[in-house]
Short mmCIF file of C-alpha atoms in Angstrom, two decimals:
data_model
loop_
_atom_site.label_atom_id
_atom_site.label_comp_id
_atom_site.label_asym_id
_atom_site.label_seq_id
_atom_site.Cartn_x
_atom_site.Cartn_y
_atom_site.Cartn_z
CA UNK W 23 -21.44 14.06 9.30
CA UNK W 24 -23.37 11.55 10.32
CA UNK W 25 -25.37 10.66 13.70
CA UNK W 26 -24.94 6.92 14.65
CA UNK W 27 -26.98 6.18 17.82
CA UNK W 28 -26.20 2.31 18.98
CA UNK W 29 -28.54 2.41 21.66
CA UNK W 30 -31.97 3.60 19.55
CA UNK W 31 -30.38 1.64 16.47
CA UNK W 32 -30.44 4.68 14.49
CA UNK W 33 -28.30 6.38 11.87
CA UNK W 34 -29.03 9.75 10.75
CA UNK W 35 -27.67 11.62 7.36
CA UNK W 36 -27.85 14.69 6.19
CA UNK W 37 -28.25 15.90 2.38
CA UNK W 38 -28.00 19.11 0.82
CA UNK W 39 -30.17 20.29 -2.15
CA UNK W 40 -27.87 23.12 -4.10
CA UNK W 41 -28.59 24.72 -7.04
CA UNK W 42 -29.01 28.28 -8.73
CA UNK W 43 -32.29 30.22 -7.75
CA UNK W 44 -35.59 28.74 -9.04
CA UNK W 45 -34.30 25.61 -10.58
CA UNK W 46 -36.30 23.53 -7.82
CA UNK W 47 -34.61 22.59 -4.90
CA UNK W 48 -38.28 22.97 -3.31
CA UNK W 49 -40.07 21.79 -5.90
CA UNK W 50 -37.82 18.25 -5.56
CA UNK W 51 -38.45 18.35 -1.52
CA UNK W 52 -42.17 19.13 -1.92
CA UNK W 53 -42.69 16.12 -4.80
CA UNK W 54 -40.79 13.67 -2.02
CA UNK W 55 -42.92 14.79 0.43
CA UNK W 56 -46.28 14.63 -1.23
CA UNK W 57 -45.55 10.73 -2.63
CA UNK W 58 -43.86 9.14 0.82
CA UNK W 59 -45.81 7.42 3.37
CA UNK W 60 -47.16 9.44 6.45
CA UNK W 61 -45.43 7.01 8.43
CA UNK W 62 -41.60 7.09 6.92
CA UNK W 63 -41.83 11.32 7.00
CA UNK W 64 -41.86 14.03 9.02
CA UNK W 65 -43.09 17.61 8.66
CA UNK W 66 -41.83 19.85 6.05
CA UNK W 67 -40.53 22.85 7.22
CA UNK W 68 -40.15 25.85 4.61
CA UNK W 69 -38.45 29.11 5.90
CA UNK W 70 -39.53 31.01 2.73
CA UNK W 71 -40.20 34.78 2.11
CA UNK W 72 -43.67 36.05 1.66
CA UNK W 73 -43.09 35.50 -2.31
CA UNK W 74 -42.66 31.98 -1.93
CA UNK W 75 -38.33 32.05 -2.33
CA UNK W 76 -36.50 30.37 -0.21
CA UNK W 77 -35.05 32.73 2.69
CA UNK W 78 -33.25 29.65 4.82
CA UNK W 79 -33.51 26.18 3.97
CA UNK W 80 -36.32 24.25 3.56
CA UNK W 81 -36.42 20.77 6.12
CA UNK W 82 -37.86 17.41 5.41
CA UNK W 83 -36.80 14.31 7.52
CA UNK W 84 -37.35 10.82 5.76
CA UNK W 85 -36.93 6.97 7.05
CA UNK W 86 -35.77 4.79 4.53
CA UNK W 87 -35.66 1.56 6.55
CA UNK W 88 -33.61 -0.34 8.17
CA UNK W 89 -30.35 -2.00 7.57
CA UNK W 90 -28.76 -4.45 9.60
CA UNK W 91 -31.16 -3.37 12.88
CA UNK W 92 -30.45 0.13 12.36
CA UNK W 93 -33.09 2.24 11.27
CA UNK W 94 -31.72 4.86 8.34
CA UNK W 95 -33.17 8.31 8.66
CA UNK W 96 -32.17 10.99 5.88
CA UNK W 97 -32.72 15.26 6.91
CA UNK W 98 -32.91 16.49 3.18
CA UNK W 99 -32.43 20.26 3.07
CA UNK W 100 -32.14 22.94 0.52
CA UNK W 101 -30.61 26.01 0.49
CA UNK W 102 -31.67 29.36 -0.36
CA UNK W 103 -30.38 29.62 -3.98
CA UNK W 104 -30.15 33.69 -4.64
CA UNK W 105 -26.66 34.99 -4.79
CA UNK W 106 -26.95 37.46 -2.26
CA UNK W 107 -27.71 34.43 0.79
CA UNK W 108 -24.45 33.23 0.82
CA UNK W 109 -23.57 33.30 4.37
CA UNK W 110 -26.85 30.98 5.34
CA UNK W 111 -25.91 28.85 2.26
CA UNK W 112 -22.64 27.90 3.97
CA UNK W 113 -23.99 27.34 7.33
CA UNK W 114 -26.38 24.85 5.78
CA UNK W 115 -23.62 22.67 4.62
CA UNK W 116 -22.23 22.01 8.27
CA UNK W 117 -22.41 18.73 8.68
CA UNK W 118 -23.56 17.33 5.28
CA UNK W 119 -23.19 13.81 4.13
CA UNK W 120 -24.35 14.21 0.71
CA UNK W 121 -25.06 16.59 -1.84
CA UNK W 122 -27.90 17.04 -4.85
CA UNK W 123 -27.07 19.96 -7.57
CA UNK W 124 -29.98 20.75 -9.16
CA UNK W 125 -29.12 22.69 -12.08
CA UNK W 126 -31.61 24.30 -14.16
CA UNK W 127 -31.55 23.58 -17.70
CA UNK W 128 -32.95 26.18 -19.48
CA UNK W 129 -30.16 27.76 -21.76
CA UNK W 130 -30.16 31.27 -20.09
CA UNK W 131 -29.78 29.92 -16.51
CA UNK W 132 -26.34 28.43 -17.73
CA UNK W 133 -24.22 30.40 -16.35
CA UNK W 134 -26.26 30.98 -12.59
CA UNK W 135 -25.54 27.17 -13.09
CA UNK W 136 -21.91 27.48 -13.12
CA UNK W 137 -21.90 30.37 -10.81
CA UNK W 138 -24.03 28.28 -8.39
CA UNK W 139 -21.55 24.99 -9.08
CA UNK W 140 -18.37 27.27 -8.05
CA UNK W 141 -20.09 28.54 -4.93
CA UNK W 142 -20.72 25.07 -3.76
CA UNK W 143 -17.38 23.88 -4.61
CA UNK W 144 -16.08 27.13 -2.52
CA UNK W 145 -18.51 27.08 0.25
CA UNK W 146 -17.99 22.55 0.73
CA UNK W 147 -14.15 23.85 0.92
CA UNK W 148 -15.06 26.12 3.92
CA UNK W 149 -16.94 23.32 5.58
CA UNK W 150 -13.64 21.24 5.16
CA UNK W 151 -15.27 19.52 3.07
CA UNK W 152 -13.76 18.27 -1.12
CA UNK W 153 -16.42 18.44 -3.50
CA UNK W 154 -14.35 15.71 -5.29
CA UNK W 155 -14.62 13.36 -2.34
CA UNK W 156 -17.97 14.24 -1.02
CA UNK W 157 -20.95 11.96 -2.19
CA UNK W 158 -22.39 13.94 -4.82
CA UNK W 159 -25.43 13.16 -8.10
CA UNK W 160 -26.31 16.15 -10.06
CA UNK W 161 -30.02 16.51 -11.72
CA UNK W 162 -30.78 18.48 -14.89
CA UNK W 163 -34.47 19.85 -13.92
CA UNK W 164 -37.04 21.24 -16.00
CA UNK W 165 -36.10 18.84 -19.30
CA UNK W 166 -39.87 19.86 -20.11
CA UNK W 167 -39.28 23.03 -21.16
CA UNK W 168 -39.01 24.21 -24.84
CA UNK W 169 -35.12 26.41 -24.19
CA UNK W 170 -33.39 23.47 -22.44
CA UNK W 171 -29.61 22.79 -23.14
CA UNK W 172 -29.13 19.35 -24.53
CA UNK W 173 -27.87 16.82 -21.28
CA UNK W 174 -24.66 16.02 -23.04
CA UNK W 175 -23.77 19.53 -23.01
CA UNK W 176 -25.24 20.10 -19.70
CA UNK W 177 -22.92 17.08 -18.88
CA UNK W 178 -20.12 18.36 -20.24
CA UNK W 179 -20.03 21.76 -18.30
CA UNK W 180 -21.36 20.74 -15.24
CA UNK W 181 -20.40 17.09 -14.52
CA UNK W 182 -16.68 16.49 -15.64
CA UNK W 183 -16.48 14.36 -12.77
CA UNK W 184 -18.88 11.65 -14.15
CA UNK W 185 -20.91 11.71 -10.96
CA UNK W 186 -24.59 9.54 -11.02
CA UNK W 187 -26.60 12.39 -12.98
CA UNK W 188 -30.41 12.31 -13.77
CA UNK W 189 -32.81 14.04 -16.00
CA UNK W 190 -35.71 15.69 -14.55
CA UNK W 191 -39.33 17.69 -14.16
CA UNK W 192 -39.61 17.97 -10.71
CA UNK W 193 -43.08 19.60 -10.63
CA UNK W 194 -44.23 15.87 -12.23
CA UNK W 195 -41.70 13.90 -10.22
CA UNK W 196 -39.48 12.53 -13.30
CA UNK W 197 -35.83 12.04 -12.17
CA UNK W 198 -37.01 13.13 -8.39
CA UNK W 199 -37.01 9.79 -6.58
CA UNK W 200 -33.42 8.66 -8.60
CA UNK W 201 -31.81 11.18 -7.84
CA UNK W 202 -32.94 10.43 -4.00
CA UNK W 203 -31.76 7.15 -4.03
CA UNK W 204 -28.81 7.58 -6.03
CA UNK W 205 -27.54 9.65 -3.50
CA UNK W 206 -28.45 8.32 -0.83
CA UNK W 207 -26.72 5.36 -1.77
CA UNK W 208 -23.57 7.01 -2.10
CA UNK W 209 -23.63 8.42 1.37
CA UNK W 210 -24.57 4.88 3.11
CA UNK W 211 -21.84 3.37 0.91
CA UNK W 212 -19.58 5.99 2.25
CA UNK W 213 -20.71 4.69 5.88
CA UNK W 214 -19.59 1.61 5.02
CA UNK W 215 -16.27 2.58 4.21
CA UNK W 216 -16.63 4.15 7.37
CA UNK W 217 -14.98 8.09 5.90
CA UNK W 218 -18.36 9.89 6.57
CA UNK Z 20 -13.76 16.21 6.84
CA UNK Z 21 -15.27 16.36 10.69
CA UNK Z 22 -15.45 13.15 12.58
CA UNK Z 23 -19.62 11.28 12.78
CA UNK Z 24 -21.45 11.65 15.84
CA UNK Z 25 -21.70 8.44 17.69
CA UNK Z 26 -23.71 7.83 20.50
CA UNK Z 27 -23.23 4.44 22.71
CA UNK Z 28 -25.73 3.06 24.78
CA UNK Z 29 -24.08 3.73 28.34
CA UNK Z 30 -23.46 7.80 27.45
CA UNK Z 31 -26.83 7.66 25.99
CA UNK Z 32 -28.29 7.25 29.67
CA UNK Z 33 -26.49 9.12 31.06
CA UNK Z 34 -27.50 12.22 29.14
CA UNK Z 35 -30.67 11.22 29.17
CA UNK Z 36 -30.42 11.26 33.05
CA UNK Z 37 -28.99 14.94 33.00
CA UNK Z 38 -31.86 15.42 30.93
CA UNK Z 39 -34.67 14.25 33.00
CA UNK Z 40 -32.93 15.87 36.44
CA UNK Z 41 -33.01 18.95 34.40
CA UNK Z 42 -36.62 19.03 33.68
CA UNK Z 43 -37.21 18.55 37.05
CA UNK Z 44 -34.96 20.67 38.83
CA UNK Z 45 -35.58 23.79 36.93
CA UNK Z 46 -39.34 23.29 37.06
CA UNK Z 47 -39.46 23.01 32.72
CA UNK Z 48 -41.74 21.77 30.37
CA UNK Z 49 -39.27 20.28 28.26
CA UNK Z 50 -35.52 19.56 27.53
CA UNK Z 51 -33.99 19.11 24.40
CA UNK Z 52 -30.46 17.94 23.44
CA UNK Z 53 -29.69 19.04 19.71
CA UNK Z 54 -26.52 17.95 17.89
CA UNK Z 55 -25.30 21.13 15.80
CA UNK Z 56 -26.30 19.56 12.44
CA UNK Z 57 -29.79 19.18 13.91
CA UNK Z 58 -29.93 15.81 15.00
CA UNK Z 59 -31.75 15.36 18.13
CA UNK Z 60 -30.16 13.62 20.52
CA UNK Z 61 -31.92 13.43 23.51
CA UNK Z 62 -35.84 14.70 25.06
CA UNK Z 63 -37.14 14.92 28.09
CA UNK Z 64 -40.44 16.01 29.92
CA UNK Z 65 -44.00 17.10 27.77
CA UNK Z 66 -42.22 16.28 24.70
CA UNK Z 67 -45.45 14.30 23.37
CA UNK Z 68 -46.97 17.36 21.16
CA UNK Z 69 -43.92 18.74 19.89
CA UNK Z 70 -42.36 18.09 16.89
CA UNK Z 71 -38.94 16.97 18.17
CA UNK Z 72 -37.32 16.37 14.74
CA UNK Z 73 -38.10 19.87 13.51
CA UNK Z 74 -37.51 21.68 16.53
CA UNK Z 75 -34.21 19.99 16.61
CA UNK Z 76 -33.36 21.38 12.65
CA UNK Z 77 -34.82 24.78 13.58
CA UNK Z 78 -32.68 24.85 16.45
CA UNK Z 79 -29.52 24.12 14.58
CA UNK Z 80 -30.81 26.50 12.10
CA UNK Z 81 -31.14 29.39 14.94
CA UNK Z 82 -27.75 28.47 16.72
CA UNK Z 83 -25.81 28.21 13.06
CA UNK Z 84 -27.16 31.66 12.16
CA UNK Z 85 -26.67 33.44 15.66
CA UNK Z 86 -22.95 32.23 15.58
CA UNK Z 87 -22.54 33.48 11.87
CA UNK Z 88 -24.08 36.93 13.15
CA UNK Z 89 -21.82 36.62 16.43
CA UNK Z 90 -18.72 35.96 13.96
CA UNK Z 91 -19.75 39.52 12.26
CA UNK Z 92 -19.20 41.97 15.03
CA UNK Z 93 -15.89 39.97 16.37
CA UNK Z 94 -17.83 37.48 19.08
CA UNK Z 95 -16.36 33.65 18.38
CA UNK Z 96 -19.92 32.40 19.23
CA UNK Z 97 -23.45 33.49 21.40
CA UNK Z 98 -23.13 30.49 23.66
CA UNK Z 99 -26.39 31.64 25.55
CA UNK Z 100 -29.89 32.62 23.90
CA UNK Z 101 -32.98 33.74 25.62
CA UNK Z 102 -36.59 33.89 23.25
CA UNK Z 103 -39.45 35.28 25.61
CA UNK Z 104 -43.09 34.25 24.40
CA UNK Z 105 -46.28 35.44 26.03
CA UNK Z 106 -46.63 31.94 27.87
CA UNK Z 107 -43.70 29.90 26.84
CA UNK Z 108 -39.81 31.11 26.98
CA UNK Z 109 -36.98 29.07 25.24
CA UNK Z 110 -33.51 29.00 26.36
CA UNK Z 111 -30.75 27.82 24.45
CA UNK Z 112 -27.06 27.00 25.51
CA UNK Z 113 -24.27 25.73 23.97
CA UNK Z 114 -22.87 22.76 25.34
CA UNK Z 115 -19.15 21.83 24.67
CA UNK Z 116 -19.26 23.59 21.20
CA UNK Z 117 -20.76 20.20 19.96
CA UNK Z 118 -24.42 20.19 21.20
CA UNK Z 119 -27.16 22.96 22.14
CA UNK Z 120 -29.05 22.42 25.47
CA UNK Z 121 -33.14 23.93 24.67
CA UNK Z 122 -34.76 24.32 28.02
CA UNK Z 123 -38.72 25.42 27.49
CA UNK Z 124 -40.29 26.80 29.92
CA UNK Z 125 -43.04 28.94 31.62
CA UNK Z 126 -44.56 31.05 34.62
CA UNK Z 127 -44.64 27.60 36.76
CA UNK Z 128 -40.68 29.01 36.92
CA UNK Z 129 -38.35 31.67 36.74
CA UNK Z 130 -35.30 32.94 34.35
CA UNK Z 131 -33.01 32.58 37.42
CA UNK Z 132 -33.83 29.03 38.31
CA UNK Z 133 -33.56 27.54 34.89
CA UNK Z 134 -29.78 29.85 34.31
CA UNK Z 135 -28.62 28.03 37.45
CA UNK Z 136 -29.97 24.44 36.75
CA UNK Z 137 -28.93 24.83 33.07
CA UNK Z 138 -25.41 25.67 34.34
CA UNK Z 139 -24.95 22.49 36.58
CA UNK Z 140 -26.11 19.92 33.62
CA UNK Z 141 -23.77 22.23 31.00
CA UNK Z 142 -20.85 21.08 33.41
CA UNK Z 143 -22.43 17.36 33.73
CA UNK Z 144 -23.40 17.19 29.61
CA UNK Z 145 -19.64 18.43 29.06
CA UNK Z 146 -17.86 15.62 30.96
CA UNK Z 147 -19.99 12.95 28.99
CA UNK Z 148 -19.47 14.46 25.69
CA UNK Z 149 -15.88 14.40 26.06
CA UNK Z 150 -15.96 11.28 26.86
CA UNK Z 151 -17.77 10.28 24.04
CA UNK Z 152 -15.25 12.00 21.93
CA UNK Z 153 -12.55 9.83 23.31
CA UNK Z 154 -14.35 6.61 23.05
CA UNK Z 155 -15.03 7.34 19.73
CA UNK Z 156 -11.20 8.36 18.82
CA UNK Z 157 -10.20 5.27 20.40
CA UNK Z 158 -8.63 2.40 18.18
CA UNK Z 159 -10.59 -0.24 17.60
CA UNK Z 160 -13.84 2.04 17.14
CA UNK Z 161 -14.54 1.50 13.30
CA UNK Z 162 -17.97 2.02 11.54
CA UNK Z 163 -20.83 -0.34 12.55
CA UNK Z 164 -21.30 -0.24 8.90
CA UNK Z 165 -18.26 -1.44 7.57
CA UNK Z 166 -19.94 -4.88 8.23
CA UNK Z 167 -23.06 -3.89 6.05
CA UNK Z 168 -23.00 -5.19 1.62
CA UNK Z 169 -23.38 -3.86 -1.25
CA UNK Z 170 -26.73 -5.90 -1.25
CA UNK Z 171 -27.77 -4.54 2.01
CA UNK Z 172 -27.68 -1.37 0.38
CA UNK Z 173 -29.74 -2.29 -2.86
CA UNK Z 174 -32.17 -3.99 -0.57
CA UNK Z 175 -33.34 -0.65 1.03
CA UNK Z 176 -34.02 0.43 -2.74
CA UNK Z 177 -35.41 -2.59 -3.85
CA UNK Z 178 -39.41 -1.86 -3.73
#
């Protein structure tokens, strides 16, 4: 749900980096931060366990420009990806305009993929919200490594839909700044049809 | 799918007015109006070394989880939060079920004041967000967007 503020000029989204545990929902938030301007970002906030896992979400507020006199400002957060942090997984999806699934690629995470793809689809449906309507890109991470699934098949069981999806290494920033744009296209295209 | 936040210019002073009485009144630091999402609406008072952005996601972070734990033991929400700090306190209400008034504060006031000053802007904050909601129901109020291309769009990507 978006934030439209006519006197500041200012529209504000919010996107939501899903995804099984450890396929890099951080890692894609941390790149984004590290290769943006000072001036177009804001801090990045991690609420993350002593071991470095997510325990909340992870915050980072971005300026894209402007469009027609109204500055565009995107809130990316992720959630925590762990099975057992449901309940502050759903909460993070109140109010979300867009949503990333980062799946992991490696052949034994295939199934925390689908796991992690149902609980979205159940948790957006909580939210009121239709993962079939909702603007949505998904991103095969870690294509680096030596047991990844092939994308087709990756494609096959995770993206019937046909939604923009991207290759990726996230640690090296391949895929990271598509899959950004691609969906954050989606959601200001959604603006314009005015259904956000 | 819940209906967008939108925030016209003559509402926008007005809460920004609430806001700045508030500071005042109740002898604060700072005042903070948070959407639920976490988009910060309005600030008021010493705001110039805080992080507004993030205190506005952290408080939608703390208000989302407190109402998840109220849900839990049977409570519909916690519409009232107190966090005491050695020199700063925070208070946080909940404003209309839309918005979450932060009030910081410290020993320059009391507990007491800032409960009753916070009350009298809830009541104020409430009238304007309603009618906010209605302006924004009304026909005629489409996106400002609707307007904007394809090519607009692209043109944001384009470097």
């Amino acid at each position: 749900m978006s934030f439209i503020n006519y006197s500041s000029r200012e529209i504000n989204c919010k996107i939501v980096y899903y995804g099984p545990g450890l396929c890099g929902k951080t890692t894609n938030l941390q790149y984004i931060y590290n290769k943006t301007n000072p001036e177009t970002k804001g801090k990045l906030i991690s609420l993350s366990t002593e071991t470095d896992r997510t325990l909340f979400f992870d915050f980072l507020p971005l300026s894209l420009g402007e469009i027609r006199g109204f500055k565009t400002r995107f809130h990316l957060y992720t959630v925590p990806g762990q099975v057992f942090y449901d309940a502050s997984r759903k909460l993070i999806l109140k109010g979300v305009d867009g949503v990333v699934f980062v799946a992991d690629s490696q052949v034994e995470r295939m199934e925390a993929n689908i796991e992690s793809m149902e609980n979205l689809r159940v948790n957006l449906q909580d939210q009121g919200y239709d993962l079939n309507k909702i603007p949505f890109v998904v991103q095969y991470n870690k294509r680096d490594l030596p047991n990844a699934v092939s994308e087709d098949e990756l494609r096959k069981v995770l993206n019937p839909r046909k939604v923009p999806d991207y290759p990726a290494v996230a640690p090296t920033g391949v895929g990271v700044f598509d899959t950004l744009k691609s969906v954050a296209k989606l959601v200001l295209t959604e603006l314009k049809k005015g259904g956000a | 799918m819940a209906s967008q936040l939108v925030m016209y210019e003559e509402e926008f002073h007005r809460i920004n007015g609430v806001c700045d009485r508030l500071t005042k009144d109740a002898n604060a630091k700072v005042v903070f109006l948070v959407d639920k999402n976490g988009q910060l609406i309005s600030a008021a008072g010493q705001t110039h070394n805080i992080d507004t952005t993030s205190l506005a996601s952290l408080t939608a972070g703390n208000v989302a989880a407190m109402g998840g734990l109220a849900k839990l033991i049977g409570e519909n929400e916690f519409p009232n939060q107190f966090h005491e700090g050695a020199k700063d306190s925070l208070y946080m209400t909940l404003v209309g079920g839309r918005v979450v008034l932060v009030v910081i504060f410290d020993n320059r006031t009391s507990l007491g004041l800032v409960r009753l000053r916070i009350k009298k802007a809830t009541e104020e904050l409430e009238k304007i967000f309603a009618a906010l909601a209605a302006r924004s129901a009304a026909p005629g109020a489409g996106s400002p967007f609707a307007e904007i291309s394809d090519a607009d769009i692209d043109n944001l990507f384009s470097e």
